[in-house]
Structure formats: structure tokens, C-alpha cells
Coordinates of C-alpha atoms in Angstrom, one line a residue:
M1 CA -2.0 13.0 -30.9
S2 CA 1.8 13.4 -31.1
L3 CA 4.0 10.8 -32.7
R4 CA 5.5 9.9 -29.4
Y5 CA 2.1 9.0 -28.0
H6 CA 1.3 7.0 -31.1
I7 CA 4.5 5.0 -30.5
Y8 CA 3.6 4.7 -26.9
D9 CA 0.1 3.2 -27.7
A10 CA 1.7 0.9 -30.2
L11 CA 4.0 -0.5 -27.5
W12 CA 1.1 -1.3 -25.4
R13 CA -0.7 -3.0 -28.3
L14 CA 2.5 -5.1 -28.9
A15 CA 2.6 -6.0 -25.1
W16 CA -1.2 -6.9 -25.0
P17 CA -0.8 -10.8 -25.8
W18 CA 2.0 -11.0 -23.1
L19 CA -0.1 -9.1 -20.6
R20 CA -3.1 -11.4 -21.3
L21 CA -0.9 -14.5 -20.9
R22 CA 0.6 -13.2 -17.7
H23 CA -2.7 -12.4 -16.3
W24 CA -4.1 -15.8 -17.0
L25 CA -1.0 -17.6 -15.5
R26 CA -1.1 -15.6 -12.3
H27 CA -4.8 -16.1 -11.8
R28 CA -5.7 -19.4 -13.5
D29 CA -6.6 -20.8 -10.1
R30 CA -8.8 -17.8 -9.2
P31 CA -11.7 -17.5 -11.7
D32 CA -13.1 -14.5 -9.9
V33 CA -9.9 -12.6 -10.5
S34 CA -9.3 -14.0 -13.9
R35 CA -12.7 -12.8 -15.2
R36 CA -11.6 -9.2 -14.5
W37 CA -9.3 -9.1 -17.5
R38 CA -11.8 -6.9 -19.5
E39 CA -11.4 -4.2 -16.8
R40 CA -7.7 -3.9 -17.8
L41 CA -9.1 -2.9 -21.2
G42 CA -11.3 -0.2 -19.7
H43 CA -14.6 -2.0 -19.4
V44 CA -16.2 -1.1 -16.1
A45 CA -19.7 -2.1 -15.0
L46 CA -21.4 0.4 -12.6
P47 CA -24.9 0.2 -11.2
D48 CA -27.5 2.4 -12.9
D49 CA -28.7 4.0 -9.6
G50 CA -28.4 7.7 -10.4
R51 CA -25.3 8.2 -8.1
D52 CA -22.5 10.5 -9.1
T53 CA -19.3 8.6 -9.2
L54 CA -16.0 9.6 -7.5
W55 CA -13.0 7.7 -8.9
I56 CA -10.1 6.8 -6.4
H57 CA -7.0 4.9 -7.7
A58 CA -5.0 3.0 -5.1
V59 CA -2.4 0.9 -7.0
S60 CA -1.6 -1.7 -4.4
V61 CA -1.8 -2.7 -0.7
G62 CA -0.1 0.4 0.8
E63 CA -2.1 2.8 -1.2
T64 CA -5.2 1.0 -0.5
R65 CA -4.6 1.1 3.2
A66 CA -3.6 4.7 3.0
A67 CA -6.9 5.4 1.2
H68 CA -9.0 3.8 3.8
P69 CA -9.3 6.8 6.3
L70 CA -10.1 9.0 3.3
V71 CA -12.7 6.6 2.0
R72 CA -14.4 6.5 5.4
A73 CA -14.5 10.3 5.6
L74 CA -15.9 10.7 2.1
R75 CA -18.6 8.2 2.8
R76 CA -19.7 10.1 6.0
R77 CA -19.6 13.5 4.2
Y78 CA -21.0 12.5 0.8
P79 CA -23.3 9.5 1.5
R80 CA -24.9 9.7 -1.9
L81 CA -21.7 9.6 -3.8
R82 CA -20.6 6.2 -5.3
L83 CA -16.9 5.5 -4.9
L84 CA -15.2 3.6 -7.7
V85 CA -11.8 2.3 -6.3
T86 CA -9.4 0.9 -8.9
H87 CA -6.2 -0.9 -8.3
M88 CA -3.3 -2.3 -10.4
T89 CA -2.4 -5.4 -8.3
P90 CA -4.4 -8.5 -7.1
T91 CA -3.3 -7.8 -3.5
G92 CA -4.5 -4.3 -3.7
L93 CA -7.9 -5.5 -5.0
E94 CA -8.1 -8.1 -2.2
T95 CA -7.1 -5.7 0.4
G96 CA -9.9 -3.3 -0.6
H97 CA -12.5 -6.1 -0.7
R98 CA -11.6 -7.0 2.9
L99 CA -12.1 -3.4 3.9
W100 CA -15.2 -2.3 1.9
A101 CA -17.1 -5.5 0.8
H102 CA -19.8 -4.6 3.1
D103 CA -20.5 -1.2 1.5
P104 CA -22.6 -1.4 -1.7
A105 CA -21.7 2.3 -2.5
I106 CA -18.0 1.2 -3.0
V107 CA -17.2 -0.5 -6.3
Q108 CA -13.8 -2.0 -7.0
A109 CA -12.2 -2.8 -10.3
Y110 CA -8.8 -3.1 -12.0
A111 CA -7.6 0.1 -13.5
P112 CA -7.1 0.1 -17.3
Y113 CA -3.7 -0.3 -18.8
D114 CA -2.5 3.0 -20.2
H115 CA -3.5 2.6 -23.9
S116 CA -5.4 5.8 -24.9
R117 CA -8.4 3.8 -26.2
W118 CA -8.6 1.7 -23.0
V119 CA -8.3 4.7 -20.8
R120 CA -10.9 6.6 -22.9
R121 CA -13.2 3.7 -22.6
F122 CA -12.9 3.6 -18.8
L123 CA -13.6 7.3 -18.4
E124 CA -16.7 7.1 -20.7
G125 CA -18.1 4.1 -18.9
A126 CA -17.4 5.3 -15.4
R127 CA -18.2 9.0 -16.0
P128 CA -16.4 10.1 -12.8
R129 CA -17.1 13.7 -11.5
L130 CA -13.5 13.7 -10.0
G131 CA -10.5 11.4 -10.0
I132 CA -8.3 11.0 -6.9
V133 CA -4.9 9.3 -7.6
M134 CA -3.1 8.1 -4.5
E135 CA 0.5 8.8 -4.0
T136 CA 2.6 8.6 -7.3
E137 CA 0.7 6.4 -9.7
I138 CA 1.1 8.6 -12.8
W139 CA 0.3 7.3 -16.3
P140 CA 0.6 9.5 -19.4
N141 CA -2.6 8.6 -21.1
W142 CA -4.5 8.9 -17.8
L143 CA -3.6 12.5 -17.6
R144 CA -4.1 13.1 -21.3
Q145 CA -7.4 11.4 -21.5
A146 CA -8.8 12.9 -18.3
K147 CA -7.9 16.4 -19.4
R148 CA -9.5 15.8 -22.8
Q149 CA -12.8 14.5 -21.3
G150 CA -13.0 17.2 -18.7
V151 CA -12.4 14.9 -15.6
P152 CA -10.4 16.9 -13.0
L153 CA -7.7 14.8 -11.3
V154 CA -6.4 15.4 -7.8
L155 CA -3.0 13.9 -6.6
A156 CA -3.5 12.9 -2.9
N157 CA -1.1 11.7 -0.2
A158 CA 1.6 12.5 -2.9
R159 CA 5.1 11.5 -2.3
L160 CA 8.1 11.7 -4.7
S161 CA 11.5 10.4 -3.6
E162 CA 14.7 12.1 -4.7
R163 CA 15.4 8.9 -6.8
S164 CA 12.0 9.0 -8.5
F165 CA 12.4 12.8 -9.1
R166 CA 15.7 12.3 -10.8
R167 CA 14.1 9.6 -13.0
Y168 CA 11.2 11.8 -14.1
R169 CA 13.6 14.6 -14.9
R170 CA 16.0 12.3 -16.8
F171 CA 13.3 10.8 -19.0
R172 CA 10.7 13.5 -19.5
W173 CA 11.9 14.2 -23.0
L174 CA 10.6 10.7 -24.0
L175 CA 6.9 11.4 -23.4
P176 CA 5.9 14.8 -22.1
L177 CA 3.3 14.4 -19.2
E178 CA 0.3 16.8 -19.0
W179 CA 0.7 17.7 -15.4
D180 CA -1.9 20.4 -15.6
A181 CA -4.6 17.5 -15.6
F182 CA -4.0 17.7 -11.8
V183 CA -6.2 20.6 -10.6
Q184 CA -5.0 20.0 -7.0
V185 CA -2.1 18.1 -5.2
G186 CA -2.0 17.1 -1.6
A187 CA 1.7 16.4 -0.8
Q188 CA 2.9 14.4 2.2
S189 CA 5.7 16.7 3.1
A190 CA 7.3 20.1 2.2
A191 CA 10.1 18.2 0.5
D192 CA 7.7 16.2 -1.7
A193 CA 5.9 19.4 -2.6
Q194 CA 9.2 21.1 -3.7
R195 CA 10.1 18.2 -5.9
L196 CA 6.6 18.1 -7.4
R197 CA 6.7 21.7 -8.2
A198 CA 10.1 21.2 -9.9
L199 CA 8.4 18.7 -12.2
G200 CA 5.8 21.3 -13.3
L201 CA 2.8 20.6 -11.0
S202 CA 1.0 23.5 -9.3
R203 CA -1.8 24.1 -6.7
I204 CA 0.1 22.1 -4.2
A205 CA -0.7 22.0 -0.5
V206 CA 1.1 20.0 2.2
T207 CA -1.6 17.8 3.8
G208 CA 0.5 15.3 5.6
N209 CA 0.5 11.5 5.3
L210 CA -2.8 9.7 5.4
K211 CA -1.0 6.6 6.8
F212 CA -0.7 8.3 10.1
D213 CA -4.5 8.3 10.5
W214 CA -4.9 4.6 10.1
S215 CA -6.1 2.6 13.0
P216 CA -6.4 -1.2 13.1
E217 CA -9.8 -2.7 12.5
P218 CA -11.5 -4.3 15.5
A219 CA -11.5 -7.6 13.8
A220 CA -7.7 -7.6 13.4
I221 CA -7.3 -6.9 17.2
A222 CA -9.7 -9.6 17.9
L223 CA -7.9 -12.2 15.7
A224 CA -4.5 -11.3 17.3
Q225 CA -6.1 -11.8 20.8
T226 CA -7.2 -15.3 19.6
W227 CA -3.7 -16.1 18.5
R228 CA -2.2 -14.9 21.7
E229 CA -4.4 -17.0 23.8
A230 CA -3.3 -20.1 21.8
I231 CA 0.3 -19.2 21.8
G232 CA 0.4 -18.2 25.5
P233 CA 3.1 -15.9 27.2
R234 CA 5.8 -16.8 24.6
P235 CA 7.3 -13.7 23.1
V236 CA 6.8 -13.1 19.4
V237 CA 9.0 -11.4 16.8
V238 CA 7.3 -10.7 13.4
L239 CA 9.2 -10.2 10.2
A240 CA 6.6 -8.4 8.2
S241 CA 6.3 -7.8 4.5
S242 CA 9.6 -9.6 3.8
R243 CA 11.1 -9.6 0.3
E244 CA 13.3 -12.0 -1.6
G245 CA 16.8 -12.4 0.0
E246 CA 15.7 -11.0 3.3
E247 CA 14.2 -14.2 5.0
A248 CA 17.5 -16.2 4.5
R249 CA 19.4 -13.4 6.3
F250 CA 17.1 -13.4 9.3
L251 CA 16.9 -17.1 9.5
R252 CA 20.6 -17.4 9.8
A253 CA 20.7 -14.7 12.5
W254 CA 17.7 -16.4 14.2
E255 CA 19.3 -19.8 14.4
G256 CA 22.2 -18.6 16.6
L257 CA 20.0 -16.5 18.9
R258 CA 17.5 -19.3 19.2
Q259 CA 20.2 -21.6 20.6
E260 CA 21.5 -19.1 22.9
W261 CA 18.0 -18.4 24.4
A262 CA 17.4 -22.2 24.8
E263 CA 20.6 -22.6 26.8
R264 CA 20.2 -19.6 29.1
E265 CA 18.9 -20.3 32.6
D266 CA 18.3 -16.6 33.3
F267 CA 15.9 -16.0 30.4
L268 CA 12.6 -14.4 31.5
F269 CA 10.3 -16.9 29.6
H270 CA 10.1 -20.6 29.6
E271 CA 10.4 -20.9 25.8
P272 CA 12.4 -19.0 23.2
P273 CA 10.5 -16.4 21.2
L274 CA 8.5 -17.4 18.1
L275 CA 9.6 -15.9 14.9
V276 CA 6.5 -15.1 12.6
I277 CA 7.5 -14.5 8.9
V278 CA 5.0 -12.8 6.7
P279 CA 6.3 -12.5 3.1
R280 CA 4.9 -9.5 1.2
H281 CA 3.9 -11.3 -1.9
P282 CA 1.7 -14.5 -1.7
E283 CA 3.4 -16.2 -4.7
R284 CA 6.4 -16.5 -2.3
F285 CA 4.7 -18.4 0.5
D286 CA 5.9 -21.8 -0.7
E287 CA 9.4 -20.7 -1.5
V288 CA 9.8 -19.2 2.1
A289 CA 8.3 -22.5 3.6
R290 CA 11.0 -24.5 1.8
L291 CA 13.7 -22.0 2.9
V292 CA 12.6 -22.5 6.6
E293 CA 12.8 -26.3 6.1
R294 CA 16.3 -26.0 4.6
H295 CA 17.4 -24.2 7.8
G296 CA 16.2 -27.1 9.8
L297 CA 13.7 -25.0 11.9
R298 CA 10.5 -26.4 13.0
H299 CA 7.5 -24.5 11.6
R300 CA 3.9 -24.5 10.7
R301 CA 1.8 -22.4 8.3
R302 CA -1.0 -20.0 9.2
S303 CA -3.1 -21.7 6.5
V304 CA -2.7 -25.1 8.3
S305 CA -2.6 -24.4 12.1
L306 CA -1.6 -22.1 14.9
P307 CA 1.9 -22.8 16.0
H308 CA 2.8 -25.5 18.5
P309 CA 5.0 -24.7 21.6
E310 CA 7.9 -26.6 20.0
D311 CA 7.8 -24.6 16.7
D312 CA 10.6 -22.1 15.8
V313 CA 8.8 -20.3 13.0
W314 CA 5.2 -19.6 12.1
L315 CA 4.7 -18.7 8.4
G316 CA 2.1 -16.1 7.9
D317 CA 0.8 -17.3 4.5
S318 CA -2.4 -15.3 4.6
M319 CA -3.7 -12.1 3.0
G320 CA -5.3 -9.2 4.7
E321 CA -4.1 -10.1 8.2
L322 CA -0.9 -8.0 8.6
Y323 CA -2.4 -5.8 11.4
A324 CA -3.3 -9.0 13.3
Y325 CA 0.3 -10.0 13.0
Y326 CA 1.4 -6.7 14.2
A327 CA -1.0 -6.6 17.2
L328 CA 0.2 -10.1 18.1
A329 CA 4.0 -9.3 18.1
D330 CA 6.1 -7.9 20.8
V331 CA 8.6 -6.5 18.3
A332 CA 8.1 -5.9 14.6
I333 CA 10.9 -6.1 12.0
I334 CA 9.8 -4.3 8.8
G335 CA 10.7 -6.0 5.6
G336 CA 11.6 -4.5 2.3
S337 CA 14.4 -2.5 4.1
W338 CA 17.1 -5.0 4.4
E339 CA 17.8 -5.2 0.7
R340 CA 17.4 -2.5 -1.8
Y341 CA 13.6 -2.4 -2.1
G342 CA 13.0 1.0 -0.5
G343 CA 11.3 -0.3 2.7
Q344 CA 7.7 -0.8 3.8
N345 CA 5.5 1.3 6.1
P346 CA 6.5 1.3 9.7
L347 CA 3.4 3.3 10.9
E348 CA 1.3 0.2 10.6
A349 CA 3.2 -1.5 13.4
L350 CA 3.1 1.7 15.5
A351 CA -0.7 1.9 15.1
A352 CA -1.0 -1.6 16.4
G353 CA 1.1 -0.6 19.5
T354 CA 4.1 -2.6 18.4
P355 CA 7.7 -1.1 18.3
P356 CA 9.1 -1.3 14.8
I357 CA 12.8 -2.0 13.7
V358 CA 13.8 -1.0 10.1
G359 CA 16.9 -1.7 8.1
P360 CA 19.1 0.7 6.1
H361 CA 17.1 0.9 2.9
T362 CA 14.0 3.0 3.7
E363 CA 14.0 5.4 0.7
N364 CA 10.2 5.0 0.1
F365 CA 9.5 6.2 3.7
A366 CA 12.5 8.4 4.3
D367 CA 10.8 11.2 6.0
V368 CA 8.6 8.9 8.2
V369 CA 11.6 7.0 9.3
A370 CA 13.8 9.9 9.9
Q371 CA 11.0 11.7 12.0
G372 CA 10.3 8.4 13.8
V373 CA 14.0 7.7 14.7
A374 CA 14.3 11.3 15.9
A375 CA 11.2 10.8 18.2
Q376 CA 12.7 7.5 19.4
A377 CA 9.5 5.7 18.1
I378 CA 11.2 3.8 15.4
A379 CA 14.7 2.0 15.5
Q380 CA 16.9 1.8 12.5
V381 CA 19.8 -0.6 12.5
R382 CA 22.3 -1.8 9.8
N383 CA 21.6 -5.5 9.4
P384 CA 19.5 -8.5 10.4
Q385 CA 21.9 -9.5 13.2
E386 CA 21.6 -6.1 14.8
A387 CA 17.8 -6.2 14.4
I388 CA 17.5 -9.6 16.2
E389 CA 19.9 -8.4 19.0
L390 CA 17.7 -5.3 19.5
A391 CA 14.6 -7.4 19.5
Q392 CA 16.2 -9.6 22.1
R393 CA 17.0 -6.5 24.3
W394 CA 13.5 -5.1 24.1
I395 CA 12.0 -8.5 25.0
E396 CA 14.3 -8.8 28.0
Q397 CA 14.0 -5.1 29.0
P398 CA 10.2 -4.4 28.9
D399 CA 10.6 -1.0 30.4
E400 CA 12.7 0.0 27.4
R401 CA 10.2 -1.5 25.0
A402 CA 7.3 0.2 26.9
A403 CA 9.1 3.7 26.4
V404 CA 9.4 3.1 22.7
I405 CA 5.7 2.2 22.4
A406 CA 4.8 5.4 24.4
N407 CA 7.0 7.4 22.0
G408 CA 5.2 5.8 19.1
A409 CA 1.8 6.8 20.3
I410 CA 2.9 10.4 20.9
F411 CA 4.5 10.4 17.4
L412 CA 1.4 9.2 15.7
A413 CA -0.8 11.6 17.6
A414 CA 1.5 14.5 16.6
H415 CA 1.2 13.8 12.9
R416 CA -2.5 12.8 12.6
G417 CA -5.0 15.0 10.7
A418 CA -4.0 14.4 7.0
T419 CA -7.5 12.9 6.3
E420 CA -9.4 16.0 7.3
R421 CA -6.8 18.3 5.5
T422 CA -7.1 16.2 2.3
L423 CA -11.0 16.3 2.6
E424 CA -10.9 20.1 2.9
L425 CA -8.7 20.1 -0.2
L426 CA -11.2 18.1 -2.1
T427 CA -14.3 19.8 -0.9
P428 CA -14.3 22.8 -3.4
W429 CA -13.9 20.4 -6.3
L430 CA -16.5 18.0 -5.1
E431 CA -18.9 20.8 -4.5
R432 CA -18.1 22.4 -7.9
E433 CA -18.8 19.1 -9.7
R434 CA -22.0 18.5 -7.7
N435 CA -23.2 22.0 -8.7
R436 CA -22.3 21.4 -12.3
T437 CA -24.5 18.3 -12.3
R438 CA -27.3 20.3 -10.7
R439 CA -27.0 22.9 -13.4
D440 CA -27.2 20.3 -16.1
A441 CA -30.3 18.8 -14.4
G442 CA -31.8 22.3 -14.0
G443 CA -31.8 22.0 -10.2
P444 CA -30.6 24.5 -7.5
V445 CA -27.0 25.4 -7.1
T446 CA -25.3 25.9 -3.8
P447 CA -22.7 28.7 -3.8
R448 CA -19.2 27.4 -2.8
P449 CA -15.9 29.3 -2.7
E450 CA -13.3 28.6 -5.3
A451 CA -10.4 26.2 -4.4
H452 CA -7.4 28.1 -3.1

């Protein structure tokens, strides 16, 4: 192992006590999560049921949701395959649990931290026939150890922003990455494919974005209908996946507009719209509640009750219900795009039939936003005040809002199909690994074409 990798491992060792303490502090009230610390060191427990294992890594909530259509397709095509899905964040783990807890063939765990010994322990314990890494979660020892242990990796739904590309180019001298550990890459767009090739990856195909293939679970739609029955005909605007600094700006804009709506005699509805705020990170729920109180707005929390008619704000302090909030809303304002966070996924609102408004900072979804704006399915404005004013216009002009919703349905339909294209990309490698297993066991081998 090169000197640079020895230094890299030593830094992980030095960070270990702090990582352990951080894990305990974040999860001391959640024993079920706290007990998973050993998974961070590569310990993984899989049932001894004779199944081959396919490893899928989805770092957090967005990647987990993106993986869901692919997971469903893999379960249909390869019912005997066990899927080991790993995550880096508690929210990713919880999202996956809500999606797949009913399926015993899907096992979830935390991914190991990137020390060579911990990664090697994980690969030896899981013995995956193939590893699928979602989007851009790339760690040096994951590549290095997978290559040494003969575990082929596929980078699926891959995206690489121009900013991330420049960062990789700038710091590649620090720790050279063994890109050839990826035997196949499925890129979201031609621009992503071009940047990935420039980094040194090969065998790249443009498969599209798996997030276009997502559809809300029936349970989320049913929950939204329950909320709607309780709220009544009052319009609802949701600020979804909001980040630090964004809620305060929207609350200031909302205060003025709320007063204007309350004083207007020509307003279409008996009551001003309800603002629903859904912070992206659960550790900020209390902080946002205090912020709403400081603004003098009447509010309730999802964890306590449904909103009352006199409430101004409903705080969505729940996990795994984002699609229900989108399905409830008349207009969705996408968080993470009003400060320099890079934006969140507007396709989730479109899939729920709700027109989305995004801010100026959408680098993480630049292609999606550009295409959606061109298709008049997504609106992009400069600041929260403009977002609130546009939401008001769509509420007061239902024909315009309906046109945006129709454009969104057309836009989604035109870009679907990434799941099937990704599955076809994986099939030669999955069949190759299955044939290798059969050869090792002395069983029959089914001829399959080589991956193109």
C-alpha cells in the first residue's frame, strides 16, 4: 500500500474516537440506531440462507429514494438474490426501512467508514457478487479494496456537477483513486458522462435519471387525503426540505402576504393559505418551531396534531412523509435552493402532481431544473418573496396552475425509463457473477453476452 494510503488510514484511526462520540451523541436516545456502531467498522450480519448478495449503497434520503425503483425491478427479475443496502446517514437508513421493511430479502446496514481494514472486513463478511454505488458516493478504500477482493462495482445514476468535477481534478494528486474498480457506469446525462470520462472512468452509458421513475407510495397518497379531509378546502403551500437560513426568509415574506390575504374581500377562499414547513434535517425541528414562535405565527406540529383553522403554519416534524406533504399541497416550494446548498429534487413534487418552485441555487439538479423550466413544468425565481407571490398567483389562477401540472406530467413521462436502462446495464454483470457461482459449485452455466 502506498504511503499516501497509509497516511489516509492513519487519519481515519485518529478520527475514530471523535466519530464514536459523535455517533453516540446523535443517537443516544435511539438504542436501535446506536447499536449499529459496529457496522461503521465493517461488521455486517447476513442470514446464512444460501442466497447470493448484491450490495447497493445509497448514502442518504435522496439516493435511497432514487434506488427504490431499481430495487423493485431487481427483486422482480432476481427473486433469489439478497439485496444488502447500505447508507451513511440515519435518515437514509430510516427512509429505506420505511420502503423495504416488509421484504426479508432486503437487509439494511450502515456502510463502513473508509479505513482499509474496515472496508476489507465488510467485503469479506458480505461477500457481494456485485456492488452498485448510487450517484457519486466515491471513497478511495472502497474502490481499492473492492478491486483487490474481486468485487466488481457499478456506478449507477451517476451525476457529477461542474463544481465537484473541478474539486476532484484539483485534489486528485493527494490520493489517486482507482477508477477502474468501476466495471460499468450509468450516467444521468451526457454532460455527466463527459465529466466522468475526463476523470478517468470508462465503460460509461447514459441511462437517465432514476428519480424520474419514482411514483408515490399509495400509503403516502392515502395519508395526504386524510390530512386534506381534516384541513378542508383551505389552500396549502409546502416549503419542503428547508435548510438553515431559509425558513426565516420565507416566514418574513409569508407574514406580509398572510395579512394581505386576510384583508381581501375578493379572495377565493374563506381562509388564508396554510404554510407547511418540512425541515430537511430532524435535528432542526425544535429550532424551526422556535423560529415560527418568534415571528408570532400560530402553529402546530405534525407530531402533536393536525392544524386548526386559525393556524398560520403547520410544522412537518416527521420523517418519511415528504410525499404525503407534496400530495397535500397546492404548491410546493423546494428547499435547499434559496441559500447555497445546491437544491433538492423537484421531481418528487411533480410525481405527486404538485407544481414546484425552486430558487437560484440548484447546482445539484442543474440539468433537471433547466429541462423542467424549459418544459414549463418547474418555475425558478430569484428569492422567497417572488416564490410566495408566484404561489399566490397559482392559487388564485387555477387554470395556470393546472397547466403547469399538465406540463409536469408530460415532462416526467418523456424522461422515464432509466430503471429499465440501468437494469439492462447491470444484467450482463449479474449473469456473469451468477455463472461464476455456478461454476464454483459445479452446476450448469447459462451463456450470456459480454457487457458492451
